[in-house]
PDB file of C-alpha atoms in Angstrom:
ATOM      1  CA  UNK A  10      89.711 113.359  86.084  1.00 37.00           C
ATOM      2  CA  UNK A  11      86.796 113.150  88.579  1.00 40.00           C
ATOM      3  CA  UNK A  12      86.671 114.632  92.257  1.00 41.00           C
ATOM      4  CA  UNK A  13      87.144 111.716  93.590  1.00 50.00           C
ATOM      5  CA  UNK A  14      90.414 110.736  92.290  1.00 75.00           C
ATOM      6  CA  UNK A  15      92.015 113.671  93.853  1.00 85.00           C
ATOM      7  CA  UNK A  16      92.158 114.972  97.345  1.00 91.00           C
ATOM      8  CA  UNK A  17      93.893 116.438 100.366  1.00 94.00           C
ATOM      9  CA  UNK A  18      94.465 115.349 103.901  1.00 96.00           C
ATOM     10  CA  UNK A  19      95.624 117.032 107.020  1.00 97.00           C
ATOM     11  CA  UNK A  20      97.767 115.199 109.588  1.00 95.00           C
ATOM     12  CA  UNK A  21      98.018 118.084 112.190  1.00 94.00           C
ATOM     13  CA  UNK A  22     100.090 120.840 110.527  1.00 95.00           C
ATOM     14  CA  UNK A  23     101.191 118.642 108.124  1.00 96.00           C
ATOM     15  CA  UNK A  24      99.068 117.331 104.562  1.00 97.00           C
ATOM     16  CA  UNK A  25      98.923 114.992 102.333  1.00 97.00           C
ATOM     17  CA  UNK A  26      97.270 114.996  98.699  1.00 95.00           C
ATOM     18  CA  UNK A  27      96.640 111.981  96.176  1.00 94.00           C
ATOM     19  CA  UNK A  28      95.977 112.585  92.708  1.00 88.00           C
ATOM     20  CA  UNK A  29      95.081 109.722  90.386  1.00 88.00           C
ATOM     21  CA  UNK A  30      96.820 107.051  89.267  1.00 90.00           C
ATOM     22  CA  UNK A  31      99.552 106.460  91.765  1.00 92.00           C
ATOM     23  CA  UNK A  32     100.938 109.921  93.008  1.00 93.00           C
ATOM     24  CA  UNK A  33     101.096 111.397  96.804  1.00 95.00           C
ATOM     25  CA  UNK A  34     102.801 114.660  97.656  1.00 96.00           C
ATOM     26  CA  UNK A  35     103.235 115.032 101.589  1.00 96.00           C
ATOM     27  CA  UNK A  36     104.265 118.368 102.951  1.00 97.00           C
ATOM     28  CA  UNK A  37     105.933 118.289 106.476  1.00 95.00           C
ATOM     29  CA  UNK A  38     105.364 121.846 107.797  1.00 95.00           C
ATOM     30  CA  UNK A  39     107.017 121.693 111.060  1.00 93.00           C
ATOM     31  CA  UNK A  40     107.962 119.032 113.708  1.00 91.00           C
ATOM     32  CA  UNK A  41     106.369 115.335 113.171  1.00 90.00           C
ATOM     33  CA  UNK A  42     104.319 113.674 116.668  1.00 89.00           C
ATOM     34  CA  UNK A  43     104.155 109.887 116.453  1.00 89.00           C
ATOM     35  CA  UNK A  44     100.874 110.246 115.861  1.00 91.00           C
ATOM     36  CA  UNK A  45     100.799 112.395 112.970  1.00 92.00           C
ATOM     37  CA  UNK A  46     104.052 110.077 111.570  1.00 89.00           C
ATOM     38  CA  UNK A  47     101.522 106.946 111.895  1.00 90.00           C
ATOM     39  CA  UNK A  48      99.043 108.905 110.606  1.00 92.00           C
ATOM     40  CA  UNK A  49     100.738 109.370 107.334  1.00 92.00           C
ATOM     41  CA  UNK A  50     102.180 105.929 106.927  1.00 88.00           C
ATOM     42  CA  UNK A  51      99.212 104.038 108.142  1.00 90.00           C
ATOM     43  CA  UNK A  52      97.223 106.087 104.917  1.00 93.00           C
ATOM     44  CA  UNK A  53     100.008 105.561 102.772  1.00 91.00           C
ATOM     45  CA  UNK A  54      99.500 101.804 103.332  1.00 90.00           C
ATOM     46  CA  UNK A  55      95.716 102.394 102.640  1.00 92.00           C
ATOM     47  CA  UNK A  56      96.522 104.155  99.413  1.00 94.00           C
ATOM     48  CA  UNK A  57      99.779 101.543  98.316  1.00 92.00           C
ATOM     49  CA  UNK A  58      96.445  98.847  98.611  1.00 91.00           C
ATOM     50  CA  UNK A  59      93.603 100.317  96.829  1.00 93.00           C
ATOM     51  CA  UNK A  60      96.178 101.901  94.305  1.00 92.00           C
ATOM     52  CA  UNK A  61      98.976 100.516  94.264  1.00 91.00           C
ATOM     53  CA  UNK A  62     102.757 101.007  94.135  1.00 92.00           C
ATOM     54  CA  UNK A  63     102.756 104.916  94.632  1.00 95.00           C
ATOM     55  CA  UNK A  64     105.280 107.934  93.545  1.00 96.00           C
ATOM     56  CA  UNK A  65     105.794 109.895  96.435  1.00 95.00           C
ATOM     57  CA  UNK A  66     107.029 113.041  96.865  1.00 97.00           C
ATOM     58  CA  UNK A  67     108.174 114.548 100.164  1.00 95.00           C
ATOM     59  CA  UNK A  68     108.105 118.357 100.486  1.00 97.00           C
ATOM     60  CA  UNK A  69     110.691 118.892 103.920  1.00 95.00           C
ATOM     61  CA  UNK A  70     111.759 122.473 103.277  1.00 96.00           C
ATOM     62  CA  UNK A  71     109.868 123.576 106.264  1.00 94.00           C
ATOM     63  CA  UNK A  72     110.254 120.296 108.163  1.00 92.00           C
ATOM     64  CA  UNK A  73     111.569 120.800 111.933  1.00 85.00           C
ATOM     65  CA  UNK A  74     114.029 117.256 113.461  1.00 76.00           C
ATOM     66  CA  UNK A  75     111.254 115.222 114.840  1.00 76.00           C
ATOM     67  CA  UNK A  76     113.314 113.051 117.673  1.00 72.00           C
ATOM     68  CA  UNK A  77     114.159 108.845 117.567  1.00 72.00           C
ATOM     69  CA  UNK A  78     110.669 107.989 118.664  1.00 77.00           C
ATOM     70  CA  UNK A  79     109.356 109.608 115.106  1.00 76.00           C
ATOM     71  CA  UNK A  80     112.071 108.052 113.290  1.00 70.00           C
ATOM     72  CA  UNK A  81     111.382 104.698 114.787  1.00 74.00           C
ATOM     73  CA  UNK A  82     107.785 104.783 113.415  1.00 75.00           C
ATOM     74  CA  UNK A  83     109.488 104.811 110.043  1.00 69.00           C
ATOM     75  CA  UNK A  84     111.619 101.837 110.564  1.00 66.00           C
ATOM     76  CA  UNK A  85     108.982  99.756 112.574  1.00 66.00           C
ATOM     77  CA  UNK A  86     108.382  96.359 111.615  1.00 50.00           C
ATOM     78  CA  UNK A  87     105.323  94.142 110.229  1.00 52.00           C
ATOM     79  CA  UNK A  88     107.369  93.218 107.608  1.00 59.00           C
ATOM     80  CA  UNK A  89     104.874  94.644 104.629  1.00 73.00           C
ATOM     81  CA  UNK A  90     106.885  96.527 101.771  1.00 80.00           C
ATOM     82  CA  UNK A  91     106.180  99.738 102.041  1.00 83.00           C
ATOM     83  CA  UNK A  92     103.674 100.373  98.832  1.00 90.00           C
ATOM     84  CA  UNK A  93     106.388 103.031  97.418  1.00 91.00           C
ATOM     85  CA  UNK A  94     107.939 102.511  93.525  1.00 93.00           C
ATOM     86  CA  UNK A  95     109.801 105.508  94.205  1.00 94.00           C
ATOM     87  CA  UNK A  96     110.299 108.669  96.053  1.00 95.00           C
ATOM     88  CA  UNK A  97     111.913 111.741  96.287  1.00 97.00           C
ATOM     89  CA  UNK A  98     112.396 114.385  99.321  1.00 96.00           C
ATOM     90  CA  UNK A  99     112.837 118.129  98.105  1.00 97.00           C
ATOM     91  CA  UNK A 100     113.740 121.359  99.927  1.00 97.00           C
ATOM     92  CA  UNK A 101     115.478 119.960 102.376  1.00 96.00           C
ATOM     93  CA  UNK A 102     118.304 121.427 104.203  1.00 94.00           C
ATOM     94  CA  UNK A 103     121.972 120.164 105.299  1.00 95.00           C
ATOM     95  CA  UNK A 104     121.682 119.061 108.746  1.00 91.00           C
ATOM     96  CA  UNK A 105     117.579 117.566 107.528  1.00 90.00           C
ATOM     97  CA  UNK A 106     119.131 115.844 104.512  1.00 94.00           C
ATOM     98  CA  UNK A 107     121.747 113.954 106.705  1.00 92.00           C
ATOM     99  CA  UNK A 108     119.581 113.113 109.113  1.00 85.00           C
ATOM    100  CA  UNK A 109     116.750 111.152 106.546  1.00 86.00           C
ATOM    101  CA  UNK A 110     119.343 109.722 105.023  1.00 90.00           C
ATOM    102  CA  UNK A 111     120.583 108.154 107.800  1.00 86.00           C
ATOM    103  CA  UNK A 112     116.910 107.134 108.072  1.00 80.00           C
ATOM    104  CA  UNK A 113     116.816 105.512 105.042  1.00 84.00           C
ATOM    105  CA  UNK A 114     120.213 103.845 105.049  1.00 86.00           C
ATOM    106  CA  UNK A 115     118.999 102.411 108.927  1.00 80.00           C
ATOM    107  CA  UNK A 116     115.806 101.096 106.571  1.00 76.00           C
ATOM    108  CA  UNK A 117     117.519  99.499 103.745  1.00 81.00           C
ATOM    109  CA  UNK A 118     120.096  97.744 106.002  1.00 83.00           C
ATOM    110  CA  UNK A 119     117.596  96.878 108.598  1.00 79.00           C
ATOM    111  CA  UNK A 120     114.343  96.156 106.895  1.00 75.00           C
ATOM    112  CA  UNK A 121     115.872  95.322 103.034  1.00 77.00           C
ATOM    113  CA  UNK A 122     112.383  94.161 101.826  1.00 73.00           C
ATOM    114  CA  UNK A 123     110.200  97.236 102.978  1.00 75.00           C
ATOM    115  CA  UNK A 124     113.019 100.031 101.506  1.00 73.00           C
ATOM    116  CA  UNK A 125     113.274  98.491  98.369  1.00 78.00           C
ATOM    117  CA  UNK A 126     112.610 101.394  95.824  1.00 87.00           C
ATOM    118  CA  UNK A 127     114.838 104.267  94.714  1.00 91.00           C
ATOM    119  CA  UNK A 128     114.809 107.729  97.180  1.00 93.00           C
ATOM    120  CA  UNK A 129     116.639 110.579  95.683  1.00 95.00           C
ATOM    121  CA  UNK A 130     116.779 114.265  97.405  1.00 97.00           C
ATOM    122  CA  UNK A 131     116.469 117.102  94.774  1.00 97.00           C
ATOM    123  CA  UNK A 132     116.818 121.081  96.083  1.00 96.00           C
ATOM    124  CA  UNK A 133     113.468 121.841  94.015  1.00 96.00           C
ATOM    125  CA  UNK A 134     109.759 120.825  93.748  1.00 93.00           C
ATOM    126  CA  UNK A 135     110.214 120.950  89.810  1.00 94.00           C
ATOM    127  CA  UNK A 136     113.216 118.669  89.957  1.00 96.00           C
ATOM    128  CA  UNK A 137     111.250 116.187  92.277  1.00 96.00           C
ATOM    129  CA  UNK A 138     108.461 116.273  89.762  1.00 92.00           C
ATOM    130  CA  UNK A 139     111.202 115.258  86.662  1.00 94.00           C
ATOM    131  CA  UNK A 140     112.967 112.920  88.817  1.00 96.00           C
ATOM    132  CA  UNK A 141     109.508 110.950  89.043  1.00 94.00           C
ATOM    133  CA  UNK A 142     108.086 111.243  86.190  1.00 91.00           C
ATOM    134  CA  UNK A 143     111.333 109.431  85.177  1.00 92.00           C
ATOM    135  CA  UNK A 144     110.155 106.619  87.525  1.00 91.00           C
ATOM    136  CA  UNK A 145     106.320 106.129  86.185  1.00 87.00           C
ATOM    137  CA  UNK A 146     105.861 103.046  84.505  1.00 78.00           C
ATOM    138  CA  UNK A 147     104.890 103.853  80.582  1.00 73.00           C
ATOM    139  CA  UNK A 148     101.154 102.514  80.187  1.00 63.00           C
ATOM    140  CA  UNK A 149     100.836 104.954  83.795  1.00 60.00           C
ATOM    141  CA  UNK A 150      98.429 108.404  82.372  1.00 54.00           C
ATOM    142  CA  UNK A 151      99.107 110.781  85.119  1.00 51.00           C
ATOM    143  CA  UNK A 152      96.117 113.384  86.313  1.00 44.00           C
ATOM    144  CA  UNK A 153      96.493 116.527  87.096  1.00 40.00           C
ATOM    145  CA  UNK A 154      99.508 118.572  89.173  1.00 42.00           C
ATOM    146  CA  UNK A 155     100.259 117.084  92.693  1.00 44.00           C
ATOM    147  CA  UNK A 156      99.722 119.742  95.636  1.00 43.00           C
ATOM    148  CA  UNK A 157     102.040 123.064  94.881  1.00 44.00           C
ATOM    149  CA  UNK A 158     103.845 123.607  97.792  1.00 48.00           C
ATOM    150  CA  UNK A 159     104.921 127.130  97.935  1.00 46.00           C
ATOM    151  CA  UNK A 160     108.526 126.138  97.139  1.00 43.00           C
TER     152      UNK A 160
END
């Protein structure tokens, strides 16, 4: 795999890598401004168009409760389907867990068309990694590992 089909981005305290064909691990370290939250989404757009439908994998196990305002960047409109086949959110705590799920039930009751891929929370990053490779389509040849995490 070249250079090029891999790299890293920061978004604050927060970062986001890609690796080639289709896969994005973000790691929330901490809490999420509005700016870094549309940060992420707006290049998770970018990537859903030059790549595709993407896996994503959300590392939250030292994520800190962000407030309504950060949550409402995640249910904001436009209408486009959010370019996600499916995701998964690992390491994340009770009170965290509850609270993005309520996130994500809001979004599939609110805004059907944009949540319309699978979500599943797993306690481990090797779990998240089985649950999606469960989800890759079968003509999909995966690069190399997404960003380890620490976890």
């Amino acid at each position: 795999m070249s250079k090029s089909s891999s790299f890293e981005e920061r978004f604050g305290s927060h970062r986001m890598r890609f690796e080639a064909p289709d896969e994005i691990c973000t790691v929330l370290d901490g809490p999420l401004t509005v700016d870094e939250a549309e940060g992420i989404i707006g290049r998770i757009y970018e990537l859903g168009r030059k790549y595709g439908p993407l896996l994503s994998m959300l590392d939250v196990s030292r994520y800190q409760t962000s407030g309504d305002r950060v949550r409402q960047v995640f249910l904001r409109g436009g209408g486009d389907l959010i370019p996600v086949r499916a995701g998964v959110i690992f390491g994340a705590s009770f009170p965290i867990r509850i609270a993005m799920s309520m996130v994500l039930t809001a979004g599939a009751h609110i805004l059907p068309t944009r949540f319309s891929f699978p979500v599943t929370f797993t306690p481990t990053e090797a779990e998240a990694r089985a649950w999606l490779a469960s989800h890759r389509p079968a003509n999909s040849v995966r690069g190399s590992a997404l960003l380890p995490t620490g976890t």
